CSV table of C-alpha atoms in Angstrom, one decimal:
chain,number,residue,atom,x,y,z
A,16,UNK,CA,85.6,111.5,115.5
A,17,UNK,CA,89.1,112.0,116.9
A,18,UNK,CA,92.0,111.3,114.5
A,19,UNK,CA,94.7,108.9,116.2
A,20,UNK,CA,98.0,107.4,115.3
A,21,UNK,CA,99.7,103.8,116.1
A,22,UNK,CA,103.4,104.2,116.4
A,23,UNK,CA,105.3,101.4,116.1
A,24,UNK,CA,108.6,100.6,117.8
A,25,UNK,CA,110.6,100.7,114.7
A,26,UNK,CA,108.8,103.6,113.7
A,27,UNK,CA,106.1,102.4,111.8
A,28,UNK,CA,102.8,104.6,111.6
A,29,UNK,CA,99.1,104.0,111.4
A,30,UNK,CA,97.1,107.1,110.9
A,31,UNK,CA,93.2,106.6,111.7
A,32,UNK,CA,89.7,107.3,113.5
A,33,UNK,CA,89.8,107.1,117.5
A,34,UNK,CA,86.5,105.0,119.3
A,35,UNK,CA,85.7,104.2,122.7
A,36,UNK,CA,88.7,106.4,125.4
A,37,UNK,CA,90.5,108.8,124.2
A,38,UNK,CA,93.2,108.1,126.7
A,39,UNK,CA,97.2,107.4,125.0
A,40,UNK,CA,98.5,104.2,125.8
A,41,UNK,CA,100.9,101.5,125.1
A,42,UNK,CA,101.4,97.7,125.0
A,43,UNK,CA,102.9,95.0,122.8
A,44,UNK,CA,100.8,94.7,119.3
A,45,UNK,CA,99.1,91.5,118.4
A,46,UNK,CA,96.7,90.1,116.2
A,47,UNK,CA,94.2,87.6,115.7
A,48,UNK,CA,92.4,86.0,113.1
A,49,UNK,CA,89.0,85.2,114.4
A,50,UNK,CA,86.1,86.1,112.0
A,51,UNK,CA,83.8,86.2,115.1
A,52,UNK,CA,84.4,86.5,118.9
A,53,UNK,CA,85.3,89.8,119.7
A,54,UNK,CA,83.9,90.0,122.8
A,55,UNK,CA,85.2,86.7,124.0
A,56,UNK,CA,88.6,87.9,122.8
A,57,UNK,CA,88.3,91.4,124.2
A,58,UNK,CA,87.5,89.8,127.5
A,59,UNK,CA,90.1,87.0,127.5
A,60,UNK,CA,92.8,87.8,130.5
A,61,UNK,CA,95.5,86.3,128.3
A,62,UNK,CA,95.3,89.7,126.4
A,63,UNK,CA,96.3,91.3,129.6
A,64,UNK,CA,98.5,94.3,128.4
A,65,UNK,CA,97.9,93.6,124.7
A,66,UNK,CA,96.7,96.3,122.2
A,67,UNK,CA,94.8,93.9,119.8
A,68,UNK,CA,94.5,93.9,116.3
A,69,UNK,CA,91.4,92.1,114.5
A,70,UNK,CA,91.8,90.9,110.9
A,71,UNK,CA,88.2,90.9,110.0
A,72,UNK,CA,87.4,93.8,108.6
A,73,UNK,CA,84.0,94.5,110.1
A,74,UNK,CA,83.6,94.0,114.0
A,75,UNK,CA,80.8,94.9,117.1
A,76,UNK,CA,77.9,94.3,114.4
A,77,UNK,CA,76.7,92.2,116.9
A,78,UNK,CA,77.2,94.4,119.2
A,79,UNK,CA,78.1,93.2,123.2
A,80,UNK,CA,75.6,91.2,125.1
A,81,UNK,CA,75.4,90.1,128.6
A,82,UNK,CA,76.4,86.7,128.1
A,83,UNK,CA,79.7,85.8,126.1
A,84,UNK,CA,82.6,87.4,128.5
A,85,UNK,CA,85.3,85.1,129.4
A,86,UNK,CA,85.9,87.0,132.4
A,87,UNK,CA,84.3,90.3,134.7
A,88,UNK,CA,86.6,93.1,133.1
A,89,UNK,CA,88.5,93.1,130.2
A,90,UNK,CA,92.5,93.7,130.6
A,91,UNK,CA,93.2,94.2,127.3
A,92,UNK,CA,95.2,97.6,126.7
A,93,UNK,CA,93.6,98.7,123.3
A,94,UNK,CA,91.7,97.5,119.8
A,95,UNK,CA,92.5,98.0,116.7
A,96,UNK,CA,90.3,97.4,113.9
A,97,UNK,CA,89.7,98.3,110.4
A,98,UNK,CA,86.1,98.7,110.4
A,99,UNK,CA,83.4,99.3,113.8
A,100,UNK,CA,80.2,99.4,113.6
A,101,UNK,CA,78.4,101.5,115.8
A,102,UNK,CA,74.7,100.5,115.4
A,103,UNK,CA,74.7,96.5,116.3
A,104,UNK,CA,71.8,94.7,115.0
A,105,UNK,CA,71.3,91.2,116.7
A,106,UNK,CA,68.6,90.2,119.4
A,107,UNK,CA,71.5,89.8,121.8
A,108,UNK,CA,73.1,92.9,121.8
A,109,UNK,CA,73.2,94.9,124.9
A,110,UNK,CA,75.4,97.5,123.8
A,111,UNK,CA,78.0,98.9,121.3
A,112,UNK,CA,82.0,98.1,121.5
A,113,UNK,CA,82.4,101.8,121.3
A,114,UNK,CA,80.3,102.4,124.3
A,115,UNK,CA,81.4,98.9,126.3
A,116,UNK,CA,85.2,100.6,125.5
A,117,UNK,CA,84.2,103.9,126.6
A,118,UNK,CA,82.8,102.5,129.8
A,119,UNK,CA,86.2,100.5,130.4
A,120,UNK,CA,88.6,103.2,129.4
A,121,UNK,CA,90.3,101.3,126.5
A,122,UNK,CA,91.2,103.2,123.6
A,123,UNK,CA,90.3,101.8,120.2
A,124,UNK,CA,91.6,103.0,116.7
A,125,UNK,CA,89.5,101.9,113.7
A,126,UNK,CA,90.1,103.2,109.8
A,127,UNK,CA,93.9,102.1,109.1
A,128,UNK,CA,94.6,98.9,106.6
A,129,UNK,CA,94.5,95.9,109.4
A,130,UNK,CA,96.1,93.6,106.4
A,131,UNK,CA,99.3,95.9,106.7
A,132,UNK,CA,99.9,96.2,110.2
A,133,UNK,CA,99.3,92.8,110.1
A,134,UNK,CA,102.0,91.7,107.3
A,135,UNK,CA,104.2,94.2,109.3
A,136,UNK,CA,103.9,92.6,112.9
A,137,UNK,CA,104.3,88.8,110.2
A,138,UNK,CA,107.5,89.8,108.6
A,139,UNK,CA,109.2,92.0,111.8
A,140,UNK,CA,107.5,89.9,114.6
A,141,UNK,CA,106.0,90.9,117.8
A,142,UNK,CA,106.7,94.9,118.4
A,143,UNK,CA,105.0,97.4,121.0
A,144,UNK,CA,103.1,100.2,119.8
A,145,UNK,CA,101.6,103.4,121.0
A,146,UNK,CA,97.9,104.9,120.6
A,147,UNK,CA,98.0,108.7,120.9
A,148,UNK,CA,96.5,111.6,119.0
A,149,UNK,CA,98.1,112.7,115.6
A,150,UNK,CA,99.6,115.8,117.1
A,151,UNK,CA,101.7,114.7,119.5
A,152,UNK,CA,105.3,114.1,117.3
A,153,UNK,CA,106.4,110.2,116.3
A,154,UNK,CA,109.6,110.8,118.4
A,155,UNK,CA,107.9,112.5,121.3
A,156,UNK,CA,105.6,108.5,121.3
A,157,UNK,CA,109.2,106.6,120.3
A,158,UNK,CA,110.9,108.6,123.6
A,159,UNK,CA,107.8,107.3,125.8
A,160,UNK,CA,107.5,104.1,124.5
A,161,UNK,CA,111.1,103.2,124.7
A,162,UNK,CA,111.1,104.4,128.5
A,163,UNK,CA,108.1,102.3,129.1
A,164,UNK,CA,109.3,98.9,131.0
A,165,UNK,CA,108.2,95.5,129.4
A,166,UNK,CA,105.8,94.0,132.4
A,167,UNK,CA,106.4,91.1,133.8
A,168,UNK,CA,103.7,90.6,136.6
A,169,UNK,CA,101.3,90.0,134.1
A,170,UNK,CA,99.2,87.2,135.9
A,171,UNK,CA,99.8,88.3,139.2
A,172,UNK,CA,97.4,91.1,137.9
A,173,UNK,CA,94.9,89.0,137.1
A,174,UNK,CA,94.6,85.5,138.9
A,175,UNK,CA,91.8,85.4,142.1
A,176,UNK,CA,93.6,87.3,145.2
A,177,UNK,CA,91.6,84.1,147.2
A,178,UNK,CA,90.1,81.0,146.7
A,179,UNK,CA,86.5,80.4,146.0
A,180,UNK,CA,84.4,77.3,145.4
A,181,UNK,CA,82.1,76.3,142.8
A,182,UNK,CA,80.0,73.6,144.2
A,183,UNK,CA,79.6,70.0,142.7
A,184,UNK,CA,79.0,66.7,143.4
A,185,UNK,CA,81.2,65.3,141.0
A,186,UNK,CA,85.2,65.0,140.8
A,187,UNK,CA,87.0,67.5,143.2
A,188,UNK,CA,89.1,69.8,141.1
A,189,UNK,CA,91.8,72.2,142.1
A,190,UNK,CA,91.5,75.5,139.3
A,191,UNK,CA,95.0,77.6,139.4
A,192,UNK,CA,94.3,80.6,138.1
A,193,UNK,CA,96.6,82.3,136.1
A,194,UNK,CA,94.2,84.4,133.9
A,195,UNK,CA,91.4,82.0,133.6
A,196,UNK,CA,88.9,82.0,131.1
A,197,UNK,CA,85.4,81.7,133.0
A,198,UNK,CA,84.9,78.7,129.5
A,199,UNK,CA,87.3,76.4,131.2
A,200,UNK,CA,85.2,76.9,134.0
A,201,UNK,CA,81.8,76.1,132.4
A,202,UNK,CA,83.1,73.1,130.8
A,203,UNK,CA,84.0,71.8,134.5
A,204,UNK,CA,81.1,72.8,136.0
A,205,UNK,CA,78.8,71.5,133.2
A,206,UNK,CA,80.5,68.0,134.0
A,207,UNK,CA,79.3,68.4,137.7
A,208,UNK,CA,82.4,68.9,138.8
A,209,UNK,CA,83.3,70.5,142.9
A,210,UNK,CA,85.6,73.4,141.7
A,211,UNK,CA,88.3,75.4,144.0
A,212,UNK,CA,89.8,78.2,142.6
A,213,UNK,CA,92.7,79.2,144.0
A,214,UNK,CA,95.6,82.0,143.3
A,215,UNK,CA,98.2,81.2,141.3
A,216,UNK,CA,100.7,81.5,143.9
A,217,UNK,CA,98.5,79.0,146.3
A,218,UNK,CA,101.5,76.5,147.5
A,219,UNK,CA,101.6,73.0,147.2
A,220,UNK,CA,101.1,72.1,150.8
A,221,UNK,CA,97.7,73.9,151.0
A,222,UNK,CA,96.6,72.7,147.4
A,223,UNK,CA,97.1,68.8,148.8
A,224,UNK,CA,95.7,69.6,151.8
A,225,UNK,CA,92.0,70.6,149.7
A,226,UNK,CA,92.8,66.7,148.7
A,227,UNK,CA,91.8,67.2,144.9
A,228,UNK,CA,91.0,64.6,142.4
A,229,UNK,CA,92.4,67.0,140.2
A,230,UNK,CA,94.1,69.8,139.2
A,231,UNK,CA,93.7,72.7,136.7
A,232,UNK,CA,96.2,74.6,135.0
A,233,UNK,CA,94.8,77.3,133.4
A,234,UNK,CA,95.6,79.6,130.6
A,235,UNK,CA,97.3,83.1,131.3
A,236,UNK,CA,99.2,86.0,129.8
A,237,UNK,CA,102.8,86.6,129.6
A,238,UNK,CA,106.1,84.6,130.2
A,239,UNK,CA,105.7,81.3,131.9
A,240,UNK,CA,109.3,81.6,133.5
A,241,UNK,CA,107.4,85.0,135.2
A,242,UNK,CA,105.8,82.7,137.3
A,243,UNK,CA,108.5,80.6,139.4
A,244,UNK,CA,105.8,79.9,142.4
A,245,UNK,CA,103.7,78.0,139.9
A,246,UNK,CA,106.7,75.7,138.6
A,247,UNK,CA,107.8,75.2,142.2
A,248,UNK,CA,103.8,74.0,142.7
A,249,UNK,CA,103.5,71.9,139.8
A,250,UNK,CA,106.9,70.2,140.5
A,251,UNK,CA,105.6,69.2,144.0
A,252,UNK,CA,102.4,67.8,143.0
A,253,UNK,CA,102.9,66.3,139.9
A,254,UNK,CA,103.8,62.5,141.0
A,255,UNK,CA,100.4,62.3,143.1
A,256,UNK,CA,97.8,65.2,141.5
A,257,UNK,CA,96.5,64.0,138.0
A,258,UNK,CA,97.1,67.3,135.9
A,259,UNK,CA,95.9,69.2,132.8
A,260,UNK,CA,97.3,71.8,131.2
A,261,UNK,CA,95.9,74.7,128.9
A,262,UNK,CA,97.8,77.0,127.1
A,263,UNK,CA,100.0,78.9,129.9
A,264,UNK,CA,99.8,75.7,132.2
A,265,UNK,CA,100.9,73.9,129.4
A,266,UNK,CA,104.2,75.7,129.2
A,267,UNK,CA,104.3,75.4,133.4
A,268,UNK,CA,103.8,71.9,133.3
A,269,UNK,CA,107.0,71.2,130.7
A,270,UNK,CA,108.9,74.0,132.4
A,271,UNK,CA,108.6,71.7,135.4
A,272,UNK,CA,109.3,68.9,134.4
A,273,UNK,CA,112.4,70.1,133.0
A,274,UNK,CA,111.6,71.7,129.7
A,275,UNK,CA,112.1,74.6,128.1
A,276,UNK,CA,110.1,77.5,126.8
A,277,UNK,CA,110.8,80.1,123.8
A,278,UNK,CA,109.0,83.3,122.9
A,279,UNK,CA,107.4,83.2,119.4
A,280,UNK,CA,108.1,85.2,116.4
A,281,UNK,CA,104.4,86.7,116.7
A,282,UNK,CA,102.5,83.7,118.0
A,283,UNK,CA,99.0,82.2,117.6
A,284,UNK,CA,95.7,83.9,118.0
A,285,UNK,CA,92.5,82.9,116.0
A,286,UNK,CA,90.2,80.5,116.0
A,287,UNK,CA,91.3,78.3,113.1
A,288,UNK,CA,94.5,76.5,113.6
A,289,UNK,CA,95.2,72.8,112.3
A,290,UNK,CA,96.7,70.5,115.3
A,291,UNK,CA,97.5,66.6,114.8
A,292,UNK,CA,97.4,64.2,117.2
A,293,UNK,CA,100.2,61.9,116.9
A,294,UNK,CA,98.7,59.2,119.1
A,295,UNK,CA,95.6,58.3,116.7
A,296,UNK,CA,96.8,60.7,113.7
A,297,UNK,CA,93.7,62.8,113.7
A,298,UNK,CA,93.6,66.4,112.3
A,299,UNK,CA,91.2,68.9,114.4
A,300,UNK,CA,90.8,72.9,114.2
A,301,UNK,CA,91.9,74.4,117.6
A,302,UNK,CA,91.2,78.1,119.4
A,303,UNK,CA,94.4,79.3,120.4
A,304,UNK,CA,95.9,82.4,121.7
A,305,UNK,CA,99.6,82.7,123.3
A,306,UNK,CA,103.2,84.1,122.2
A,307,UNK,CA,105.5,81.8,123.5
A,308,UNK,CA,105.7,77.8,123.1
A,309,UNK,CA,107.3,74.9,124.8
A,310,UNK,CA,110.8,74.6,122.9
A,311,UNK,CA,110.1,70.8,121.4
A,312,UNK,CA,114.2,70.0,121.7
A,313,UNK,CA,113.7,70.3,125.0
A,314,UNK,CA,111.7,67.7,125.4
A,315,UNK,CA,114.4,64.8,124.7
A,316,UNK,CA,116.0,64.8,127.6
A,317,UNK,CA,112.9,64.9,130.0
A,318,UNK,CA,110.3,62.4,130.9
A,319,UNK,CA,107.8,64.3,128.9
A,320,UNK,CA,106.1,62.9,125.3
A,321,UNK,CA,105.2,65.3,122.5
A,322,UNK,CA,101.5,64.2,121.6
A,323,UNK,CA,100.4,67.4,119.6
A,324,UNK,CA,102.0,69.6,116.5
A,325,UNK,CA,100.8,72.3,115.3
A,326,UNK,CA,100.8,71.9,111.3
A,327,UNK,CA,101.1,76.0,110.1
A,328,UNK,CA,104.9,75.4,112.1
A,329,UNK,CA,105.4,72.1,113.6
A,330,UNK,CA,105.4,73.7,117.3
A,331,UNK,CA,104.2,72.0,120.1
A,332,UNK,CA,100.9,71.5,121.0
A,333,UNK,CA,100.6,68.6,123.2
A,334,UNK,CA,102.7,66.6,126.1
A,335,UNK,CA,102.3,63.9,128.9
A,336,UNK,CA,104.3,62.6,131.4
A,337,UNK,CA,105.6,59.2,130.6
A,338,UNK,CA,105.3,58.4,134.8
A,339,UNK,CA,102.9,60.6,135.9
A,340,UNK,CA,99.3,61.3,134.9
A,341,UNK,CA,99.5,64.6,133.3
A,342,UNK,CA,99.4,66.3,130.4
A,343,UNK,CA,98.3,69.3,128.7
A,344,UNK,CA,98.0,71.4,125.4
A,345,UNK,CA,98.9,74.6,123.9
A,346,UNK,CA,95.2,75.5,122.4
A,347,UNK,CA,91.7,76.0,124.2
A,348,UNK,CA,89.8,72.9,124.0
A,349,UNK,CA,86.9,75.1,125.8
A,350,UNK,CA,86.8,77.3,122.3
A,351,UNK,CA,85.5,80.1,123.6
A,352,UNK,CA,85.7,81.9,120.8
A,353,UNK,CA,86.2,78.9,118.5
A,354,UNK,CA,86.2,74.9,117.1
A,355,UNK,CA,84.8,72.7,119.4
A,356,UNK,CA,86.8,69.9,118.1
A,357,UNK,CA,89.1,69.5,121.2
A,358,UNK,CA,86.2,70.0,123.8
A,359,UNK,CA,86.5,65.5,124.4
A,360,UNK,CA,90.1,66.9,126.4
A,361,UNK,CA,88.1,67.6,129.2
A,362,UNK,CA,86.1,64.2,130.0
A,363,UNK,CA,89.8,62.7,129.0
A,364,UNK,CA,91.0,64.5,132.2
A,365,UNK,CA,88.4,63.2,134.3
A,366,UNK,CA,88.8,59.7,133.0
A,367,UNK,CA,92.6,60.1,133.4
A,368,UNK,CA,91.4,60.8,137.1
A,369,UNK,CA,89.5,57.9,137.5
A,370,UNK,CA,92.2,55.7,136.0
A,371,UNK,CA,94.7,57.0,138.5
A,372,UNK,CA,91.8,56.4,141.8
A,373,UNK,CA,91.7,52.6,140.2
A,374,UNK,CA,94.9,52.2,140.0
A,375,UNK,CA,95.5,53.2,143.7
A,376,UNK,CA,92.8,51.4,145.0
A,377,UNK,CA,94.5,47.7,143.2
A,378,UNK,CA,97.5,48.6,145.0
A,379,UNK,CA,96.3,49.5,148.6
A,380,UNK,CA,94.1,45.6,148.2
A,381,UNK,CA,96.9,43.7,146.4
């Protein structure tokens, strides 16, 4: 097994064991703390450009199966893990995560202390790394990685080129895709729902013209202020569209309605984080997965309400529009890996769209 290195932006080095390419790369270094779901996460586009790190200390016992991906290919730039295992033993399994790697070209590096790189990325915040083999000189991989730019068309990467339909008979929804994981899908489709899925740079004009009961904001990698087309979209449709937001089309929907969004110190990814509601004062356990957050100052001088905190930091987790039907949240109420708690968000939306038809119909007969 190859010996590989991780060098950090500041300098920091992980010496380990090499699986799946052996190809050098870079990309900012995240982690997340899911005990289980590797192959959701490894397939979730938000990753997009991401080397991830996995805190449990044993992953791909369960190998890779046919069924759990949250989307066709994975976009995720490389894995990190303390322990692989590379003979999966579950009725499931199609495959190992060292071949499934191999066969997408994404370089893995298992063997170094997880915890540590962990508390380092904790205490310095969010840094980019780079995956190459031990002999190639740590200034050599600090010159490259320093002359590598920061992207910044993240979703245009991976959001539909065209639209497509998933037939139902149910509500009419418009689906945006800006890196949409196919579990926000399921959950739309298993409420019979007629599903368009369109770019995420499909205009306002033609989304009304599909006349949706609905409309979808989905989750997504990067910068939301990467994606001006989508605020220019959401701004148009917002007084006649009911909305919902998740995760990314959270932070699309405030920065439309005037908010403003802040990159995190190294965010929140696992499948375990505390959100209260402060409508009913419930507690529930959320899936979550993004690096930046609506800045909750903001929100005071918009017509947007703060409905969900995240307890760990306070941060935002939930708006709606005081006028408008809309509103979304920072988590994944489809779980995907994770919590089901938050999955009721869903038939909410449809019975926010229902409300909205009712209260159209009393005015066109009053």
């Amino acid at each position: 097994m190859l010996k590989r290195k991780l060098v950090l932006e500041d300098g920091t080095i992980f010496i380990g064991k090499g699986f799946g390419s052996d190809k050098e790369i870079s990309g900012e270094v995240v982690f997340n703390t899911g005990m289980t779901g590797y192959q959701e996460i490894i397939s979730d586009p938000s990753y997009c450009g991401q080397i991830v790190t996995l805190t449990y200390p044993l992953i791909g016992n369960y190998g890779i199966n046919r069924d759990d991906f949250e989307t066709v290919a994975p976009f995720i730039n490389g894995l990190i893990v303390k322990e692989y295992s590379e003979y999966p033993s579950n009725f499931r399994s199609d495959e190992s995560i060292d071949s499934f790697l191999k066969a997408h070209d994404i370089p893995g590096l298992s063997g170094i202390d997880t915890r540590k790189l962990t508390k380092v990325i904790r205490k310095a915040g969010t840094m980019r790394g780079y995956i190459a083999d031990t002999e190639i000189p740590e200034e050599v991989l600090l010159k490259r990685l320093a002359n590598t730019p920061v992207p910044h068309n993240q979703v245009k990467q991976i959001s539909t080129t065209k639209p497509y339909i998933v037939p139902g008979r149910g509500h009419r929804i418009v689906l945006v895709d800006f890196g949409m994981k196919h579990g926000i899908l399921r959950e739309l489709t298993k409420r019979n729902c007629h599903v368009t899925v369109v770019p995420y740079n499909y205009p306002a004009d033609s989304i009304l013209r599909l006349k949706p009961d609905g409309i979808m904001l989905t989750n997504g990698p990067g910068d939301p202020v990467n994606v001006p087309e989508a605020i220019e979209m959401i701004q148009k449709v917002v007084p006649t569209i009911p909305i919902f937001g998740i995760c990314l089309g959270h932070q699309l929907l405030a920065l439309a309605c005037g908010a403003q969004t802040e990159k995190m110190k190294f965010g929140h990814r696992g499948g375990n984080h505390p959100v209260k509601d402060l409508e009913n004062g419930k507690t529930f356990l959320t899936s979550q997965n993004h690096g930046f957050a609506v800045n909750r100052a903001s929100l005071e001088n918009t017509d947007l309400v703060l409905t969900q905190i995240a307890l760990n930091d306070n941060s935002v987790e939930g708006i709606k529009h005081r006028i408008y039907p809309a509103f979304s949240v920072q988590y994944h109420p489809e779980s995907s890996p994770g919590p089901e708690d938050s999955n009721y968000l869903f038939d909410e939306f449809l019975s926010l769209i229902d409300n909205h038809v009712a209260k159209g119909e009393e005015e066109v007969y009053a």
